[in-house]
Short mmCIF file of N, CA and C in Angstrom, two decimals:
data_model
loop_
_atom_site.label_atom_id
_atom_site.label_comp_id
_atom_site.label_asym_id
_atom_site.label_seq_id
_atom_site.Cartn_x
_atom_site.Cartn_y
_atom_site.Cartn_z
N MET A 22 12.42 -23.34 10.85
CA MET A 22 13.22 -22.14 10.70
C MET A 22 13.29 -21.69 9.24
N LYS A 23 13.42 -22.66 8.31
CA LYS A 23 13.50 -22.30 6.90
C LYS A 23 12.19 -21.68 6.41
N VAL A 24 11.06 -22.22 6.88
CA VAL A 24 9.77 -21.67 6.49
C VAL A 24 9.63 -20.24 6.98
N PHE A 25 10.07 -19.98 8.20
CA PHE A 25 10.00 -18.63 8.74
C PHE A 25 10.83 -17.68 7.88
N ASN A 26 12.02 -18.08 7.46
CA ASN A 26 12.85 -17.24 6.61
C ASN A 26 12.20 -16.98 5.26
N LEU A 27 11.53 -17.99 4.71
CA LEU A 27 10.87 -17.81 3.42
C LEU A 27 9.72 -16.81 3.51
N VAL A 28 9.09 -16.75 4.66
CA VAL A 28 7.98 -15.82 4.86
C VAL A 28 8.49 -14.45 5.30
N SER A 29 9.45 -14.42 6.19
CA SER A 29 9.89 -13.15 6.77
C SER A 29 10.71 -12.31 5.80
N LYS A 30 11.45 -12.92 4.91
CA LYS A 30 12.30 -12.15 3.99
C LYS A 30 11.46 -11.25 3.07
N PRO A 31 10.41 -11.76 2.40
CA PRO A 31 9.59 -10.86 1.60
C PRO A 31 8.93 -9.75 2.41
N ILE A 32 8.53 -10.07 3.63
CA ILE A 32 7.91 -9.06 4.49
C ILE A 32 8.92 -7.97 4.82
N GLU A 33 10.16 -8.36 5.12
CA GLU A 33 11.21 -7.38 5.41
C GLU A 33 11.46 -6.49 4.19
N LEU A 34 11.43 -7.07 3.01
CA LEU A 34 11.65 -6.29 1.79
C LEU A 34 10.54 -5.27 1.58
N VAL A 35 9.30 -5.68 1.81
CA VAL A 35 8.17 -4.76 1.66
C VAL A 35 8.25 -3.65 2.69
N VAL A 36 8.55 -3.98 3.92
CA VAL A 36 8.69 -2.97 4.98
C VAL A 36 9.83 -2.04 4.64
N GLY A 37 10.92 -2.57 4.09
CA GLY A 37 12.05 -1.74 3.69
C GLY A 37 11.69 -0.74 2.62
N VAL A 38 10.86 -1.13 1.68
CA VAL A 38 10.42 -0.22 0.63
C VAL A 38 9.61 0.92 1.22
N PHE A 39 8.68 0.61 2.12
CA PHE A 39 7.86 1.66 2.71
C PHE A 39 8.67 2.57 3.62
N SER A 40 9.61 2.01 4.37
CA SER A 40 10.41 2.86 5.25
C SER A 40 11.36 3.73 4.43
N SER A 41 11.87 3.21 3.31
CA SER A 41 12.75 4.04 2.49
C SER A 41 11.94 5.15 1.82
N LYS A 42 10.69 4.87 1.45
CA LYS A 42 9.83 5.90 0.88
C LYS A 42 9.55 6.97 1.93
N ARG A 43 9.25 6.53 3.12
CA ARG A 43 8.98 7.48 4.21
C ARG A 43 10.20 8.35 4.49
N ALA A 44 11.37 7.71 4.53
CA ALA A 44 12.61 8.46 4.78
C ALA A 44 12.90 9.42 3.63
N ALA A 45 12.72 8.96 2.39
CA ALA A 45 12.96 9.83 1.23
C ALA A 45 12.00 11.02 1.24
N ASN A 46 10.75 10.78 1.58
CA ASN A 46 9.78 11.88 1.64
C ASN A 46 10.14 12.88 2.73
N ALA A 47 10.62 12.38 3.87
CA ALA A 47 11.02 13.28 4.96
C ALA A 47 12.22 14.14 4.55
N ILE A 48 13.19 13.52 3.90
CA ILE A 48 14.36 14.27 3.43
C ILE A 48 13.93 15.30 2.39
N TYR A 49 13.09 14.89 1.46
CA TYR A 49 12.60 15.79 0.42
C TYR A 49 11.89 16.99 1.04
N ASN A 50 11.00 16.73 2.01
CA ASN A 50 10.25 17.82 2.64
C ASN A 50 11.18 18.81 3.34
N ASN A 51 12.28 18.35 3.89
CA ASN A 51 13.23 19.24 4.54
C ASN A 51 14.15 19.94 3.54
N LEU A 52 14.43 19.28 2.44
CA LEU A 52 15.39 19.80 1.47
C LEU A 52 14.75 20.79 0.49
N TYR A 53 13.51 20.59 0.13
CA TYR A 53 12.86 21.41 -0.90
C TYR A 53 12.92 22.92 -0.61
N PRO A 54 12.54 23.38 0.57
CA PRO A 54 12.61 24.84 0.81
C PRO A 54 14.04 25.39 0.68
N SER A 55 15.01 24.61 1.12
CA SER A 55 16.40 25.04 0.99
C SER A 55 16.81 25.14 -0.47
N LEU A 56 16.39 24.17 -1.26
CA LEU A 56 16.72 24.17 -2.68
C LEU A 56 16.16 25.41 -3.37
N VAL A 57 14.91 25.70 -3.12
CA VAL A 57 14.27 26.87 -3.73
C VAL A 57 15.00 28.14 -3.30
N PHE A 58 15.30 28.26 -2.02
CA PHE A 58 15.99 29.45 -1.51
C PHE A 58 17.37 29.61 -2.13
N ILE A 59 18.14 28.53 -2.17
CA ILE A 59 19.50 28.58 -2.72
C ILE A 59 19.47 28.96 -4.19
N ILE A 60 18.57 28.36 -4.95
CA ILE A 60 18.51 28.67 -6.39
C ILE A 60 18.11 30.13 -6.60
N GLN A 61 17.19 30.63 -5.80
CA GLN A 61 16.74 32.02 -5.97
C GLN A 61 17.81 33.01 -5.54
N THR A 62 18.63 32.65 -4.56
CA THR A 62 19.63 33.61 -4.07
C THR A 62 21.01 33.43 -4.73
N LYS A 63 21.42 32.18 -4.97
CA LYS A 63 22.77 31.94 -5.49
C LYS A 63 22.80 31.40 -6.90
N GLY A 64 21.66 30.93 -7.39
CA GLY A 64 21.61 30.42 -8.75
C GLY A 64 21.64 28.90 -8.80
N ARG A 65 21.15 28.39 -9.92
CA ARG A 65 21.05 26.95 -10.09
C ARG A 65 22.41 26.27 -10.20
N HIS A 66 23.41 27.00 -10.67
CA HIS A 66 24.72 26.41 -10.90
C HIS A 66 25.68 26.61 -9.72
N SER A 67 25.19 27.12 -8.62
CA SER A 67 26.06 27.30 -7.44
C SER A 67 26.41 25.93 -6.85
N ALA A 68 27.49 25.90 -6.11
CA ALA A 68 27.94 24.65 -5.48
C ALA A 68 26.87 24.12 -4.53
N GLU A 69 26.20 25.00 -3.83
CA GLU A 69 25.17 24.57 -2.89
C GLU A 69 23.99 23.92 -3.62
N ALA A 70 23.56 24.54 -4.71
CA ALA A 70 22.44 23.98 -5.49
C ALA A 70 22.83 22.64 -6.08
N ARG A 71 24.04 22.54 -6.62
CA ARG A 71 24.48 21.27 -7.19
C ARG A 71 24.51 20.18 -6.12
N GLY A 72 24.93 20.52 -4.92
CA GLY A 72 24.95 19.56 -3.82
C GLY A 72 23.54 19.10 -3.45
N LEU A 73 22.61 20.03 -3.40
CA LEU A 73 21.23 19.67 -3.08
C LEU A 73 20.62 18.80 -4.18
N PHE A 74 20.96 19.09 -5.43
CA PHE A 74 20.48 18.25 -6.53
C PHE A 74 21.05 16.84 -6.42
N GLU A 75 22.28 16.72 -5.99
CA GLU A 75 22.88 15.38 -5.81
C GLU A 75 22.15 14.61 -4.71
N VAL A 76 21.79 15.29 -3.64
CA VAL A 76 21.05 14.63 -2.57
C VAL A 76 19.69 14.17 -3.09
N LEU A 77 19.01 15.04 -3.82
CA LEU A 77 17.72 14.67 -4.40
C LEU A 77 17.85 13.46 -5.32
N LYS A 78 18.87 13.48 -6.15
CA LYS A 78 19.08 12.36 -7.06
C LYS A 78 19.37 11.08 -6.27
N GLY A 79 20.07 11.20 -5.17
CA GLY A 79 20.40 10.04 -4.35
C GLY A 79 19.23 9.43 -3.61
N ILE A 80 18.22 10.23 -3.27
CA ILE A 80 17.08 9.67 -2.54
C ILE A 80 15.97 9.20 -3.47
N ALA A 81 16.09 9.53 -4.75
CA ALA A 81 15.12 9.00 -5.71
C ALA A 81 15.32 7.49 -5.82
N PRO A 82 14.27 6.74 -6.08
CA PRO A 82 14.41 5.28 -6.16
C PRO A 82 15.34 4.89 -7.32
N THR A 83 15.93 3.73 -7.20
CA THR A 83 16.86 3.28 -8.22
C THR A 83 16.13 2.85 -9.49
N GLY A 84 16.88 2.69 -10.54
CA GLY A 84 16.33 2.18 -11.79
C GLY A 84 15.71 3.26 -12.65
N ALA A 85 14.67 2.87 -13.36
CA ALA A 85 14.02 3.78 -14.31
C ALA A 85 13.43 5.01 -13.63
N LYS A 86 12.91 4.85 -12.42
CA LYS A 86 12.33 6.00 -11.72
C LYS A 86 13.39 7.05 -11.43
N ARG A 87 14.58 6.61 -11.01
CA ARG A 87 15.67 7.57 -10.76
C ARG A 87 16.08 8.25 -12.06
N SER A 88 16.19 7.48 -13.11
CA SER A 88 16.57 8.04 -14.40
C SER A 88 15.53 9.06 -14.87
N ASN A 89 14.27 8.72 -14.74
CA ASN A 89 13.19 9.64 -15.12
C ASN A 89 13.23 10.91 -14.27
N PHE A 90 13.43 10.74 -12.96
CA PHE A 90 13.48 11.88 -12.03
C PHE A 90 14.65 12.80 -12.41
N ARG A 91 15.80 12.20 -12.65
CA ARG A 91 17.00 12.97 -12.99
C ARG A 91 16.79 13.75 -14.29
N LYS A 92 16.27 13.09 -15.31
CA LYS A 92 16.07 13.75 -16.60
C LYS A 92 15.06 14.89 -16.52
N ARG A 93 13.98 14.67 -15.80
CA ARG A 93 12.91 15.67 -15.76
C ARG A 93 13.21 16.84 -14.83
N TYR A 94 13.77 16.55 -13.66
CA TYR A 94 13.90 17.59 -12.65
C TYR A 94 15.32 18.11 -12.43
N ILE A 95 16.33 17.34 -12.75
CA ILE A 95 17.70 17.75 -12.45
C ILE A 95 18.47 18.15 -13.70
N ASP A 96 18.46 17.30 -14.72
CA ASP A 96 19.20 17.61 -15.94
C ASP A 96 18.58 18.77 -16.72
N ASN A 97 17.27 18.86 -16.69
CA ASN A 97 16.54 19.95 -17.34
C ASN A 97 16.79 21.23 -16.54
N LEU A 98 17.34 22.24 -17.17
CA LEU A 98 17.71 23.46 -16.44
C LEU A 98 16.53 24.14 -15.74
N GLU A 99 15.35 24.03 -16.29
CA GLU A 99 14.17 24.61 -15.66
C GLU A 99 13.32 23.55 -14.95
N GLY A 100 13.80 22.33 -14.90
CA GLY A 100 13.04 21.24 -14.30
C GLY A 100 12.78 21.42 -12.81
N TRP A 101 13.69 22.08 -12.12
CA TRP A 101 13.51 22.27 -10.67
C TRP A 101 12.24 23.07 -10.38
N ARG A 102 11.81 23.90 -11.33
CA ARG A 102 10.60 24.69 -11.14
C ARG A 102 9.34 23.82 -11.11
N GLU A 103 9.44 22.63 -11.68
CA GLU A 103 8.31 21.70 -11.72
C GLU A 103 8.22 20.84 -10.46
N LEU A 104 9.26 20.87 -9.62
CA LEU A 104 9.24 20.08 -8.40
C LEU A 104 8.13 20.57 -7.47
N PRO A 105 7.24 19.69 -7.05
CA PRO A 105 6.19 20.11 -6.12
C PRO A 105 6.74 20.23 -4.69
N ALA A 106 6.09 21.02 -3.88
CA ALA A 106 6.50 21.15 -2.48
C ALA A 106 6.26 19.86 -1.71
N ASP A 107 5.29 19.08 -2.14
CA ASP A 107 4.94 17.82 -1.48
C ASP A 107 5.36 16.66 -2.38
N PRO A 108 6.24 15.77 -1.91
CA PRO A 108 6.71 14.67 -2.76
C PRO A 108 5.61 13.71 -3.20
N SER A 109 4.50 13.68 -2.49
CA SER A 109 3.40 12.80 -2.91
C SER A 109 2.76 13.28 -4.20
N GLU A 110 3.06 14.50 -4.62
CA GLU A 110 2.53 15.04 -5.87
C GLU A 110 3.44 14.77 -7.07
N ILE A 111 4.59 14.14 -6.84
CA ILE A 111 5.47 13.78 -7.95
C ILE A 111 4.81 12.62 -8.67
N PRO A 112 4.70 12.69 -10.00
CA PRO A 112 3.98 11.66 -10.75
C PRO A 112 4.60 10.27 -10.61
N PHE A 113 3.75 9.26 -10.78
CA PHE A 113 4.22 7.87 -10.78
C PHE A 113 5.26 7.72 -11.88
N GLY A 114 6.27 6.95 -11.58
CA GLY A 114 7.34 6.74 -12.55
C GLY A 114 8.53 7.64 -12.33
N PHE A 115 8.41 8.58 -11.36
CA PHE A 115 9.50 9.49 -11.06
C PHE A 115 9.93 9.42 -9.60
N TRP A 116 9.10 8.86 -8.75
CA TRP A 116 9.37 8.86 -7.30
C TRP A 116 8.89 7.54 -6.73
N HIS A 117 9.11 7.35 -5.46
CA HIS A 117 8.77 6.10 -4.76
C HIS A 117 7.31 5.74 -4.89
#
């Protein structure tokens, strides 16, 4: 039983990383069009835009990648314009 736990725990962690990436990408794909629409119609500083930015910041991976993502795309007032429509196009070091 102990050997099984030693083997299964790392596998669960790896599967968890891929499923969280998949979930984050799905959320991003659904959220991106709304973010663009809200910013264009209500502005970047509207309550709706701020809420969507918080969701984006929350689904970014933890640690340095989240910090990099936040600095480049959220804290930078024009950073949202650099967000690609497809999350797979976000550079390494900023996303899952």
